[in-house]
C-alpha cells in the first residue's frame, strides 16, 4: 500500500493548504489552490513536485492560484462536475463515488453540497484522512451560501459516518471563534470545554487546531450534535427533527 505523507500549511489570512505526497512514485497533490505564490513556496520547502490539484469548491479563496500554479507545474486539476463552469483551469470533473489517485493512494469523492451547490470532499480510506474544504470546520461548519439546512445536514451526516479516528483537514482555521459560539449552545459539554481551552492556548502560540478527527467533532461540534438532549432543551426544540435543530444552530451562528 502506498504511504501518503500529508503536509498542512497556512495560506492567505485563515485558509489551510494541504499537500499529499506518495514517496514511492513522487506524485504530489494539493488540496485546493488558495494562493499560487504560497503554494509554490510550500512545494519548494518540501521539495515535492506537483502532479495534481484536487478542488473542493469554486470559491475564490480555494481556486485563485489554479491557473498560475498550473502554468508553472503543469499539473492536472480535478474538481466537482457540478461546479465545472465556475472553476477556471479544471481538467477532470468528478462526482459522488468517483476515485482520485495520487501515486498508488486512492481517494473517494464524497459530494457534500450546502456551502456551495457542488462542494465535494476527498476521503482516503487507507490513510484515514479526509479533506472537507468548507463543509465541516472544527467545532463548526460552512455557511449555507448555496444550499439549505437539510442539504447541509445530509452532507455533514455523511462525513460524521466516517470512522471516528479519521483525520479531518478543513479549509480554514476558525476553531477558536467556533468554540466561543459552541459554548453558548452547549455550555455543559465537558469535551467542548476542554477543546475550547486547548484551542485558545494554541491560538496564542499560533499552533494549528487542525487536523481534527471525526470522533472529536462528534463530541464537540454543535452542528453534528442535534441529538444532544441538552442542545434540544436549550433551543426549546425537544422532539424536532435533527435537520431542523441543525438549521437553528446554523441560524444562531450566522447572527452570533
Ligand atoms: Zn468557501
Ligand atoms: Fe473558504
Coordinates of C-alpha atoms and ligand atoms in Angstrom, one line a residue:
X1 CA 0.0 0.0 0.0
X2 CA 1.2 3.5 -0.8
X3 CA 2.2 5.6 2.1
X4 CA 0.9 9.1 1.9
X5 CA 2.7 12.0 3.6
X6 CA 0.5 14.9 4.4
X7 CA 1.8 18.5 4.8
X8 CA -0.6 21.1 6.1
X9 CA 0.3 24.8 6.0
X10 CA -1.4 28.1 6.5
X11 CA -2.3 30.3 3.4
X12 CA -4.0 33.7 2.9
X13 CA -5.4 35.0 6.2
X14 CA -7.1 31.9 7.6
X15 CA -7.0 29.2 4.9
X16 CA -5.1 25.9 5.1
X17 CA -3.3 24.4 2.2
X18 CA -2.7 20.6 2.1
X19 CA -0.1 18.6 0.1
X20 CA -0.4 14.8 -0.3
X21 CA 2.8 13.1 -1.3
X22 CA 3.4 9.5 -2.3
X23 CA 7.1 8.7 -1.6
X24 CA 7.3 5.8 -4.0
X25 CA 6.1 7.5 -7.2
X26 CA 6.8 11.1 -6.2
X27 CA 3.2 12.0 -7.1
X28 CA 2.0 15.1 -5.1
X29 CA -1.4 16.6 -4.9
X30 CA -2.6 19.9 -3.5
X31 CA -6.0 20.2 -1.9
X32 CA -7.3 23.5 -3.3
X33 CA -5.1 26.3 -4.6
X34 CA -5.9 29.4 -2.4
X35 CA -2.8 31.3 -3.5
X36 CA -0.2 30.5 -6.2
X37 CA 2.9 32.0 -4.5
X38 CA 2.2 30.4 -1.2
X39 CA 1.5 27.0 -2.8
X40 CA 4.7 27.2 -4.9
X41 CA 6.7 28.2 -1.8
X42 CA 5.3 25.1 0.1
X43 CA 6.4 22.9 -2.8
X44 CA 9.9 24.4 -2.7
X45 CA 10.1 23.8 1.0
X46 CA 9.0 20.2 0.8
X47 CA 11.0 19.5 -2.4
X48 CA 7.9 17.8 -3.9
X49 CA 6.8 18.4 -7.5
X50 CA 3.1 18.9 -8.0
X51 CA 1.2 16.4 -10.2
X52 CA -2.4 17.2 -9.2
X53 CA -4.7 19.7 -7.6
X54 CA -8.0 18.4 -6.1
X55 CA -10.5 21.3 -5.8
X56 CA -13.3 21.1 -3.1
X57 CA -15.4 24.1 -4.4
X58 CA -15.4 27.1 -6.6
X59 CA -14.8 29.9 -4.1
X60 CA -12.0 32.3 -4.9
X61 CA -10.1 31.5 -1.7
X62 CA -9.8 27.9 -2.8
X63 CA -9.2 28.4 -6.6
X64 CA -7.3 31.7 -7.0
X65 CA -4.0 30.0 -7.5
X66 CA -5.0 27.3 -10.0
X67 CA -4.0 28.9 -13.3
X68 CA -0.6 30.3 -12.2
X69 CA 0.3 27.1 -10.4
X70 CA -0.8 25.1 -13.5
X71 CA 1.4 27.2 -15.8
X72 CA 4.4 26.5 -13.6
X73 CA 3.9 22.9 -12.6
X74 CA 1.8 21.5 -15.5
X75 CA -0.4 19.6 -13.1
X76 CA -3.9 18.1 -13.6
X77 CA -6.7 19.9 -11.9
X78 CA -9.7 17.8 -10.7
X79 CA -12.9 19.2 -9.1
X80 CA -16.6 19.0 -8.8
X81 CA -18.6 18.4 -12.0
X82 CA -21.5 20.4 -10.6
X83 CA -19.2 23.5 -10.5
X84 CA -17.2 22.9 -13.7
X85 CA -18.4 26.1 -15.2
X86 CA -17.3 28.1 -12.2
X87 CA -13.7 26.8 -11.9
X88 CA -11.2 28.0 -14.5
X89 CA -8.5 25.6 -15.4
X90 CA -10.4 22.4 -14.4
X91 CA -9.3 19.3 -16.4
X92 CA -11.2 16.4 -14.7
X93 CA -14.7 16.5 -13.4
X94 CA -15.7 14.2 -10.5
X95 CA -18.9 13.3 -8.7
X96 CA -20.1 11.1 -5.9
X97 CA -18.3 7.8 -5.6
X98 CA -15.6 8.6 -8.2
X99 CA -12.0 8.0 -7.2
X100 CA -8.9 10.2 -7.4
X101 CA -5.4 8.7 -7.3
X102 CA -2.2 10.0 -6.0
X103 CA 0.6 7.5 -6.6
X104 CA -1.0 4.3 -5.5
X105 CA -3.3 6.0 -3.0
X106 CA -7.0 6.2 -3.7
X107 CA -9.3 8.9 -2.6
X108 CA -13.1 8.6 -2.8
X109 CA -15.1 11.6 -3.8
X110 CA -18.0 12.4 -1.4
X111 CA -20.5 15.0 -2.6
X112 CA -21.0 17.4 0.3
X113 CA -23.2 20.3 -1.0
X114 CA -24.6 23.0 1.2
X115 CA -21.8 25.6 1.5
X116 CA -21.8 25.6 -2.3
X117 CA -24.1 23.7 -4.7
X118 CA -21.4 21.2 -5.9
X119 CA -18.9 21.1 -3.0
X120 CA -17.0 17.8 -2.8
X121 CA -14.8 16.2 -0.1
X122 CA -12.0 13.7 -0.7
X123 CA -11.7 10.7 1.6
X124 CA -8.5 8.5 1.6
X125 CA -9.8 5.4 3.5
X126 CA -6.4 3.5 3.6
X127 CA -4.8 6.6 5.1
X128 CA -7.6 7.6 7.5
X129 CA -7.7 11.2 6.2
X130 CA -10.5 13.3 4.7
X131 CA -10.2 16.8 3.1
X132 CA -13.5 18.5 3.6
X133 CA -13.0 22.1 2.4
X134 CA -15.6 24.4 3.8
X135 CA -18.2 21.8 4.6
X136 CA -17.0 20.9 8.1
X137 CA -14.8 23.0 10.3
X138 CA -13.5 22.0 13.7
X139 CA -16.4 22.8 16.1
X140 CA -18.2 24.5 13.1
X141 CA -19.4 24.1 9.5
X142 CA -19.6 26.2 6.4
X143 CA -22.1 28.9 5.8
X144 CA -25.2 27.9 3.8
X145 CA -24.4 30.1 0.8
X146 CA -25.9 27.9 -2.0
X147 CA -27.8 25.2 -0.1
X148 CA -30.4 24.8 2.6
X149 CA -30.2 23.3 6.1
X150 CA -31.5 19.8 5.1
X151 CA -28.9 19.6 2.3
X152 CA -26.0 20.6 4.6
X153 CA -27.3 18.3 7.3
X154 CA -27.1 15.4 4.8
X155 CA -23.6 16.3 3.8
X156 CA -22.4 16.6 7.4
X157 CA -24.0 13.3 8.3
X158 CA -22.0 11.6 5.5
X159 CA -18.8 12.9 7.0
X160 CA -19.9 12.1 10.5
X161 CA -20.3 8.5 9.5
X162 CA -16.7 8.1 8.5
X163 CA -14.6 6.1 11.0
X164 CA -14.1 8.1 14.2
X165 CA -10.3 8.1 14.0
X166 CA -10.4 9.7 10.5
X167 CA -8.3 12.8 10.4
X168 CA -10.2 15.8 9.1
X169 CA -8.4 18.5 7.2
X170 CA -10.6 21.6 6.9
X171 CA -10.3 24.6 4.6
X172 CA -10.0 27.2 7.4
X173 CA -8.7 27.9 10.9
X174 CA -11.9 29.1 12.6
X175 CA -11.8 26.8 15.6
X176 CA -11.2 29.4 18.4
X177 CA -14.2 31.6 17.3
X178 CA -16.2 28.4 16.7
X179 CA -15.6 27.2 20.3
X180 CA -16.8 30.6 21.7
X181 CA -20.1 30.2 19.8
X182 CA -20.5 26.4 20.6
X183 CA -20.2 27.2 24.3
X184 CA -23.4 29.3 24.0
X185 CA -25.2 26.3 22.5
X186 CA -23.9 23.5 24.8
X187 CA -22.1 25.1 27.8
X188 CA -22.3 21.9 29.9
X189 CA -20.4 19.8 27.3
X190 CA -17.1 18.9 29.0
X191 CA -15.3 17.7 25.9
X192 CA -16.2 21.1 24.3
X193 CA -14.9 23.0 27.4
X194 CA -11.6 21.1 27.1
X195 CA -11.3 21.6 23.4
X196 CA -12.0 25.4 23.8
X197 CA -9.3 25.7 26.4
X198 CA -6.8 23.8 24.3
X199 CA -7.6 25.8 21.2
X200 CA -7.4 29.2 23.0
X201 CA -3.9 28.2 24.2
X202 CA -3.0 27.1 20.6
X203 CA -4.3 30.4 19.2
X204 CA -2.0 32.3 21.4
X205 CA 1.1 30.3 20.3
X206 CA -0.1 30.2 16.7
X207 CA -0.3 26.4 16.7
X208 CA -2.9 24.9 14.3
X209 CA -6.0 23.3 15.7
X210 CA -6.2 21.0 12.7
X211 CA -6.4 18.3 11.6
X212 CA -9.2 17.2 13.9
X213 CA -10.9 13.8 14.0
X214 CA -14.5 12.7 13.4
X215 CA -14.5 11.4 16.9
X216 CA -13.5 14.7 18.4
X217 CA -16.1 16.5 16.2
X218 CA -18.9 14.2 17.2
X219 CA -18.1 15.0 20.9
X220 CA -17.7 18.8 20.5
X221 CA -19.2 20.2 17.3
X222 CA -22.7 21.6 17.9
X223 CA -23.5 21.3 14.1
X224 CA -23.2 17.5 14.5
X225 CA -24.9 17.2 17.9
X226 CA -28.6 17.7 17.1
X227 CA -29.3 14.5 19.1
X228 CA -28.0 16.1 22.3
X229 CA -30.8 16.4 24.8
X230 CA -29.0 19.5 26.3
X231 CA -28.9 21.3 23.0
X232 CA -32.6 20.3 22.2
X233 CA -33.6 21.7 25.6
X234 CA -31.6 24.9 25.3
X235 CA -33.1 25.6 21.9
X236 CA -36.6 24.7 23.0
X237 CA -36.7 22.1 20.2
X238 CA -37.2 18.7 22.0
X239 CA -38.7 16.2 19.6
X240 CA -38.0 18.2 16.5
X241 CA -36.1 16.7 13.5
X242 CA -32.3 16.7 13.6
X243 CA -32.1 18.8 10.4
X244 CA -34.4 21.4 11.9
X245 CA -32.2 21.6 15.0
X246 CA -29.1 21.8 12.9
X247 CA -30.8 24.6 10.9
X248 CA -31.5 26.6 14.1
X249 CA -27.9 26.2 15.3
X250 CA -26.7 27.4 11.9
X251 CA -29.1 30.4 12.0
X252 CA -27.8 31.4 15.5
X253 CA -24.2 31.2 14.4
X254 CA -25.0 33.5 11.5
X255 CA -26.1 36.2 13.9
X256 CA -23.6 35.4 16.7
Ligands
LIG1 ZN1 -15.9 28.6 0.6
LIG2 FE1 -13.2 29.1 2.1

